Coordinates of N, CA and C in Angstrom, one line a residue:
K13 N -177.7 101.4 -125.2 CA -178.7 102.0 -124.5 C -178.9 101.6 -123.5
G14 N -179.6 102.2 -122.4 CA -179.9 101.5 -121.1 C -178.7 100.9 -120.4
F15 N -177.8 101.5 -120.5 CA -176.5 100.8 -120.0 C -176.4 101.1 -118.3
S16 N -176.5 100.3 -117.5 CA -176.5 100.4 -115.9 C -175.4 100.0 -115.5
G17 N -174.5 99.7 -116.4 CA -173.1 99.1 -115.5 C -172.0 100.0 -115.2
L18 N -172.3 101.3 -114.7 CA -171.1 102.4 -114.1 C -170.2 101.8 -113.2
P19 N -170.9 101.1 -112.2 CA -169.9 100.5 -111.4 C -169.2 99.0 -111.7
L20 N -169.6 98.5 -112.7 CA -168.8 97.8 -113.2 C -167.4 97.9 -114.1
L21 N -167.9 99.1 -114.9 CA -167.1 100.0 -115.9 C -165.5 100.1 -115.2
F22 N -166.0 100.7 -113.7 CA -164.7 101.3 -112.9 C -164.4 100.4 -111.9
E23 N -164.8 99.2 -111.6 CA -164.4 98.0 -110.9 C -162.8 97.6 -111.3
R24 N -162.7 97.0 -112.3 CA -161.1 97.1 -112.7 C -160.0 97.6 -112.3
P25 N -160.2 99.1 -112.9 CA -159.2 100.1 -112.6 C -159.1 100.3 -111.5
A26 N -160.2 100.1 -110.5 CA -160.1 100.8 -109.4 C -159.3 99.7 -108.5
D27 N -159.4 97.9 -108.6 CA -159.0 97.3 -108.3 C -157.4 97.5 -108.5
T28 N -157.1 97.8 -110.0 CA -155.6 98.2 -110.2 C -154.9 99.1 -109.6
L29 N -155.7 100.3 -109.3 CA -155.2 101.4 -109.0 C -154.5 101.2 -107.3
R30 N -155.6 100.5 -106.7 CA -155.3 100.3 -105.1 C -154.2 98.8 -105.1
W31 N -153.9 98.1 -106.2 CA -152.7 97.4 -106.2 C -151.4 98.4 -106.5
H32 N -151.4 99.4 -107.5 CA -150.4 100.2 -107.8 C -150.2 100.9 -106.5
L33 N -151.0 101.4 -105.9 CA -150.6 102.3 -104.7 C -150.2 101.6 -103.5
W34 N -150.4 100.2 -103.0 CA -149.8 99.3 -102.1 C -148.4 99.0 -102.7
H35 N -148.3 98.9 -103.6 CA -147.1 98.6 -104.0 C -146.3 100.0 -104.5
G36 N -146.3 101.1 -104.4 CA -145.5 102.0 -104.3 C -145.4 102.4 -105.8
K37 N -146.2 102.1 -106.8 CA -146.2 102.6 -108.1 C -146.9 103.4 -108.5
V38 N -146.5 104.7 -107.8 CA -147.4 106.1 -107.7 C -147.7 106.5 -109.1
M39 N -146.6 106.5 -109.9 CA -147.0 107.2 -111.5 C -147.8 106.1 -112.3
T40 N -147.7 105.1 -112.3 CA -148.9 104.2 -112.7 C -150.0 104.6 -112.3
A41 N -150.1 104.6 -111.0 CA -151.6 105.1 -110.3 C -152.2 106.4 -110.9
A42 N -151.2 107.5 -110.8 CA -151.7 108.7 -111.4 C -151.8 108.3 -112.8
T43 N -151.5 107.5 -113.8 CA -152.0 107.4 -115.2 C -153.5 106.8 -115.3
I44 N -153.3 105.9 -114.3 CA -154.8 105.2 -114.1 C -156.2 106.2 -113.5
L45 N -155.5 107.0 -113.1 CA -156.7 108.0 -112.4 C -156.7 109.2 -113.6
K46 N -156.0 109.4 -114.4 CA -156.0 110.3 -115.7 C -156.9 109.3 -116.5
V47 N -157.0 108.5 -116.8 CA -157.6 107.5 -117.7 C -159.1 107.5 -117.1
L48 N -159.1 107.1 -115.7 CA -160.4 107.3 -115.4 C -161.2 108.5 -115.4
Q49 N -160.4 109.7 -115.5 CA -161.0 110.8 -115.7 C -161.6 110.9 -116.9
I50 N -160.7 110.7 -117.9 CA -161.1 110.7 -119.3 C -162.2 110.2 -119.8
D51 N -162.3 108.9 -119.2 CA -163.2 107.8 -119.3 C -164.5 108.4 -118.9
C52 N -164.6 109.1 -117.7 CA -165.6 109.9 -117.1 C -166.4 110.9 -118.3
D53 N -165.6 111.7 -118.8 CA -165.6 112.5 -119.7 C -166.4 111.8 -120.9
R54 N -166.0 111.0 -121.3 CA -166.3 110.5 -122.5 C -167.6 109.4 -122.5
L55 N -167.9 109.2 -121.0 CA -169.3 108.5 -120.8 C -170.6 109.4 -121.4
H56 N -171.0 109.1 -122.3 CA -172.8 110.1 -122.6 C -173.8 108.8 -122.1
A57 N -174.0 109.2 -120.8 CA -175.1 108.5 -120.3 C -176.6 109.1 -120.7
E58 N -177.7 108.3 -120.7 CA -178.7 108.6 -121.0 C -179.5 109.0 -119.9
T59 N -179.3 108.7 -118.7 CA -179.8 109.1 -117.3 C -179.0 110.4 -116.4
R60 N -180.1 110.9 -116.1 CA -179.4 112.1 -115.1 C -178.5 111.5 -114.0
E61 N -178.8 110.0 -113.2 CA -178.1 109.5 -112.1 C -176.6 109.1 -112.6
L62 N -177.0 108.6 -114.1 CA -175.3 108.0 -114.4 C -174.6 109.3 -114.6
R63 N -175.2 110.1 -115.1 CA -174.1 111.2 -115.5 C -173.5 111.9 -114.1
E64 N -174.6 111.9 -113.0 CA -174.0 112.2 -111.5 C -173.2 111.4 -111.1
A65 N -173.5 110.4 -111.3 CA -172.4 109.0 -110.9 C -170.7 109.2 -111.5
A66 N -170.9 109.7 -112.6 CA -169.7 109.8 -113.5 C -169.2 110.9 -113.1
K67 N -169.8 111.9 -112.5 CA -169.5 113.2 -112.4 C -168.4 113.2 -111.1
R68 N -169.4 112.4 -109.9 CA -169.1 112.0 -109.0 C -167.6 111.4 -108.9
V69 N -167.1 110.2 -109.8 CA -166.1 109.3 -109.6 C -165.2 110.1 -110.1
K70 N -165.3 111.4 -111.5 CA -164.2 111.9 -111.7 C -163.6 113.2 -110.6
A71 N -164.3 113.5 -110.0 CA -164.0 114.3 -108.9 C -163.6 113.6 -107.7
R72 N -163.9 112.4 -107.4 CA -162.9 111.7 -106.3 C -161.4 111.2 -106.9
C73 N -161.5 111.3 -108.3 CA -160.3 110.7 -109.0 C -159.4 112.0 -109.1
Q74 N -160.1 113.1 -109.3 CA -159.2 114.3 -109.2 C -158.6 114.8 -107.9
D75 N -159.3 114.3 -106.6 CA -158.8 114.7 -105.4 C -157.9 113.7 -105.2
L76 N -158.0 112.3 -105.6 CA -156.9 111.6 -104.9 C -155.7 112.0 -106.0
Y77 N -155.5 112.4 -107.3 CA -154.6 112.5 -108.2 C -153.7 113.8 -107.3
S78 N -154.8 114.6 -107.1 CA -154.1 115.9 -106.4 C -153.3 115.4 -105.2
Y79 N -153.7 114.5 -104.3 CA -153.1 113.7 -103.1 C -152.0 113.2 -103.5
L80 N -152.0 112.8 -104.2 CA -150.6 111.8 -104.7 C -149.9 112.8 -105.3
A81 N -150.3 113.6 -106.0 CA -149.2 114.8 -106.8 C -148.8 115.7 -105.6
N82 N -149.3 115.9 -104.6 CA -148.8 116.7 -103.5 C -147.8 116.1 -102.7
N83 N -148.1 114.8 -102.4 CA -147.3 113.7 -101.6 C -146.5 112.5 -101.9
F84 N -146.1 113.2 -103.2 CA -145.3 112.1 -103.7 C -144.7 111.7 -103.1
D85 N -143.3 112.5 -102.2 CA -142.4 112.1 -102.1 C -142.6 111.2 -100.4
A86 N -143.8 111.5 -99.6 CA -144.0 111.1 -98.5 C -145.0 109.5 -98.8
L87 N -145.0 109.4 -99.9 CA -145.7 107.8 -100.1 C -144.8 106.6 -100.0
V88 N -145.4 105.8 -99.1 CA -144.7 104.7 -98.6 C -145.1 103.2 -99.5
D89 N -144.0 102.3 -99.7 CA -144.2 101.2 -100.9 C -144.9 100.1 -99.4
Y90 N -146.0 100.4 -99.1 CA -146.5 99.2 -98.3 C -146.2 97.6 -98.6
G91 N -146.2 97.1 -99.9 CA -146.1 96.1 -100.1 C -144.4 95.7 -99.5
H92 N -143.6 96.8 -100.4 CA -142.0 96.3 -99.6 C -142.1 96.1 -98.2
R93 N -142.5 96.6 -97.6 CA -142.7 97.0 -96.0 C -143.3 95.7 -95.4
H94 N -144.4 95.0 -96.1 CA -144.8 93.7 -95.8 C -144.0 93.0 -96.0
R95 N -143.2 92.8 -97.3 CA -142.7 91.6 -97.6 C -141.2 91.4 -96.7
N96 N -140.7 92.5 -96.2 CA -139.6 92.8 -95.2 C -140.1 92.6 -93.7
G97 N -141.3 92.3 -93.8 CA -141.9 92.0 -92.0 C -141.5 93.3 -91.3
L98 N -141.5 94.6 -91.9 CA -141.9 95.9 -91.1 C -143.4 96.3 -90.7
A99 N -143.5 97.1 -90.0 CA -144.9 97.6 -89.8 C -145.6 98.3 -90.8
V100 N -146.7 97.9 -90.8 CA -147.4 98.4 -92.2 C -148.2 99.7 -91.7
S101 N -148.9 100.0 -90.4 CA -149.6 100.8 -89.8 C -149.1 100.9 -88.6
S102 N -149.4 102.2 -88.1 CA -149.0 102.6 -86.5 C -150.3 102.6 -85.8
S103 N -151.3 101.7 -85.9 CA -152.7 101.6 -85.0 C -152.0 101.0 -83.9
R104 N -150.9 99.9 -83.6 CA -150.6 99.5 -82.3 C -149.9 100.6 -81.3
A105 N -149.1 101.7 -81.8 CA -148.7 102.7 -81.0 C -149.9 103.5 -80.7
E106 N -150.6 103.7 -81.5 CA -151.7 104.7 -81.4 C -152.7 104.7 -80.6
G107 N -153.0 103.0 -80.6 CA -153.9 102.6 -79.6 C -153.2 102.6 -78.1
C108 N -151.9 102.2 -77.7 CA -151.5 102.2 -76.5 C -151.4 104.0 -76.4
V109 N -151.1 104.9 -77.1 CA -151.1 106.0 -76.5 C -152.7 106.5 -76.1
D110 N -153.5 106.1 -77.1 CA -155.0 106.5 -76.6 C -155.2 105.8 -75.2
D111 N -154.9 104.4 -74.7 CA -155.1 104.1 -73.7 C -154.4 104.7 -72.6
I112 N -153.4 104.9 -72.7 CA -152.4 106.0 -71.6 C -153.1 107.4 -71.5
G113 N -153.6 108.0 -72.2 CA -154.1 109.4 -72.3 C -155.5 109.4 -71.6
N114 N -156.3 108.0 -72.2 CA -157.6 107.7 -71.6 C -157.5 107.5 -69.8
T115 N -156.5 106.9 -69.6 CA -156.3 106.5 -68.5 C -156.1 107.7 -67.4
R116 N -155.0 108.6 -67.9 CA -154.6 109.7 -67.1 C -155.8 111.0 -67.3
M117 N -156.2 111.0 -68.5 CA -157.1 112.5 -68.7 C -158.5 111.9 -68.7
G118 N -159.0 110.8 -68.5 CA -160.4 110.6 -68.4 C -161.5 111.2 -67.1
K119 N -162.9 111.4 -67.7 CA -163.5 112.5 -67.2 C -163.7 111.9 -65.7
R120 N -163.9 110.6 -65.3 CA -163.5 110.2 -64.0 C -162.1 110.5 -63.1
R121 N -161.3 110.8 -63.6 CA -160.0 110.9 -63.1 C -160.1 112.3 -62.3
R122 N -159.1 112.2 -61.3 CA -159.0 113.9 -60.8 C -157.9 114.4 -61.0
M123 N -157.0 113.5 -61.6 CA -155.4 113.8 -62.0 C -155.5 114.0 -63.4
R124 N -154.9 115.2 -63.8 CA -154.6 115.2 -65.1 C -153.4 115.9 -65.4
W125 N -153.1 115.9 -66.9 CA -151.8 116.0 -67.4 C -152.0 117.4 -68.0
S126 N -150.6 118.2 -68.0 CA -150.8 119.2 -69.3 C -150.7 118.8 -70.3
P127 N -151.5 119.4 -71.2 CA -151.0 118.8 -72.8 C -149.8 118.8 -73.2
R128 N -148.8 119.4 -72.4 CA -147.3 119.1 -73.0 C -146.7 118.2 -72.5
G129 N -147.1 117.8 -71.1 CA -146.9 116.5 -70.5 C -147.4 115.1 -71.1
A130 N -148.9 115.4 -71.8 CA -149.3 114.2 -72.2 C -148.7 113.9 -73.8
Q131 N -148.3 115.1 -74.3 CA -147.5 114.6 -75.5 C -146.0 113.8 -75.3
R132 N -145.2 114.5 -74.4 CA -144.3 113.8 -74.2 C -144.5 112.5 -73.8
V133 N -145.3 111.9 -72.7 CA -145.4 110.8 -72.6 C -145.9 109.6 -73.8
A134 N -146.8 110.4 -74.5 CA -147.1 109.8 -76.2 C -146.0 109.6 -76.8
V135 N -145.2 110.6 -77.2 CA -143.9 110.3 -77.9 C -142.9 109.4 -77.4
T136 N -143.1 109.2 -76.2 CA -141.8 108.5 -75.3 C -142.5 107.0 -75.7
R137 N -143.6 106.7 -75.6 CA -144.5 105.6 -75.6 C -144.5 105.1 -77.4
A138 N -144.6 105.8 -78.0 CA -144.4 105.5 -79.4 C -143.1 104.9 -79.6
A139 N -141.9 106.0 -79.3 CA -140.7 105.5 -79.2 C -140.2 104.2 -79.0
V140 N -140.9 103.9 -77.9 CA -140.3 102.3 -77.2 C -141.4 101.4 -77.9
L141 N -142.7 101.9 -78.3 CA -143.0 100.8 -79.4 C -142.4 100.5 -80.6
D142 N -142.1 101.4 -81.1 CA -141.2 101.1 -82.8 C -139.9 101.2 -82.4
R143 N -139.4 100.6 -81.3 CA -137.9 100.4 -80.9 C -137.0 101.6 -80.9
R144 N -137.2 102.9 -81.2 CA -136.1 103.5 -81.3 C -135.7 104.0 -79.8
L145 N -136.6 103.8 -78.8 CA -136.1 104.2 -77.5 C -135.9 102.6 -76.8
G146 N -135.0 102.3 -76.1 CA -134.9 101.0 -75.5 C -135.1 101.4 -74.0
V147 N -135.8 100.0 -73.5 CA -135.9 100.0 -72.0 C -134.8 99.3 -71.4
S148 N -133.6 100.3 -70.5 CA -133.1 99.2 -70.0 C -133.5 98.5 -68.7
K149 N -132.6 97.4 -68.1 CA -133.4 96.5 -66.9 C -132.1 96.5 -66.2
R150 N -132.1 97.7 -65.2 CA -131.2 97.7 -64.3 C -131.6 97.5 -63.0
A151 N -130.7 97.2 -62.2 CA -131.0 96.8 -60.6 C -131.1 98.2 -60.0
A152 N -132.1 98.3 -59.0 CA -131.9 100.0 -58.3 C -131.0 99.7 -57.4

């Protein structure tokens, strides 16, 4: 009675869920999500706020479970990539593309690219950054 530790109740499962998702253990993460949903259903809170909080946690667990189920084949094992020295995010490439686009398409600039031309430059720059496209150094 008077239990106000709802955040504590879900803290450890949320931490293990994060670890399992980072390391590509999607099936284990999905199982944890289902257990969290069952715990939310079994939680008989006295106050309306706790019941609503449990309902929100359950809805978020269901959303994440649906995402995992729909994108199972496309999920990345970030732990494996990190251990092998591979890139974990594309933020560097995205930042460069934003800089290029803002320089050319900025409000103060009179020069504009067509959307098609901007897309081509962005794809080329991203390919150079992730080493899919090399830059040759030939004398002109």
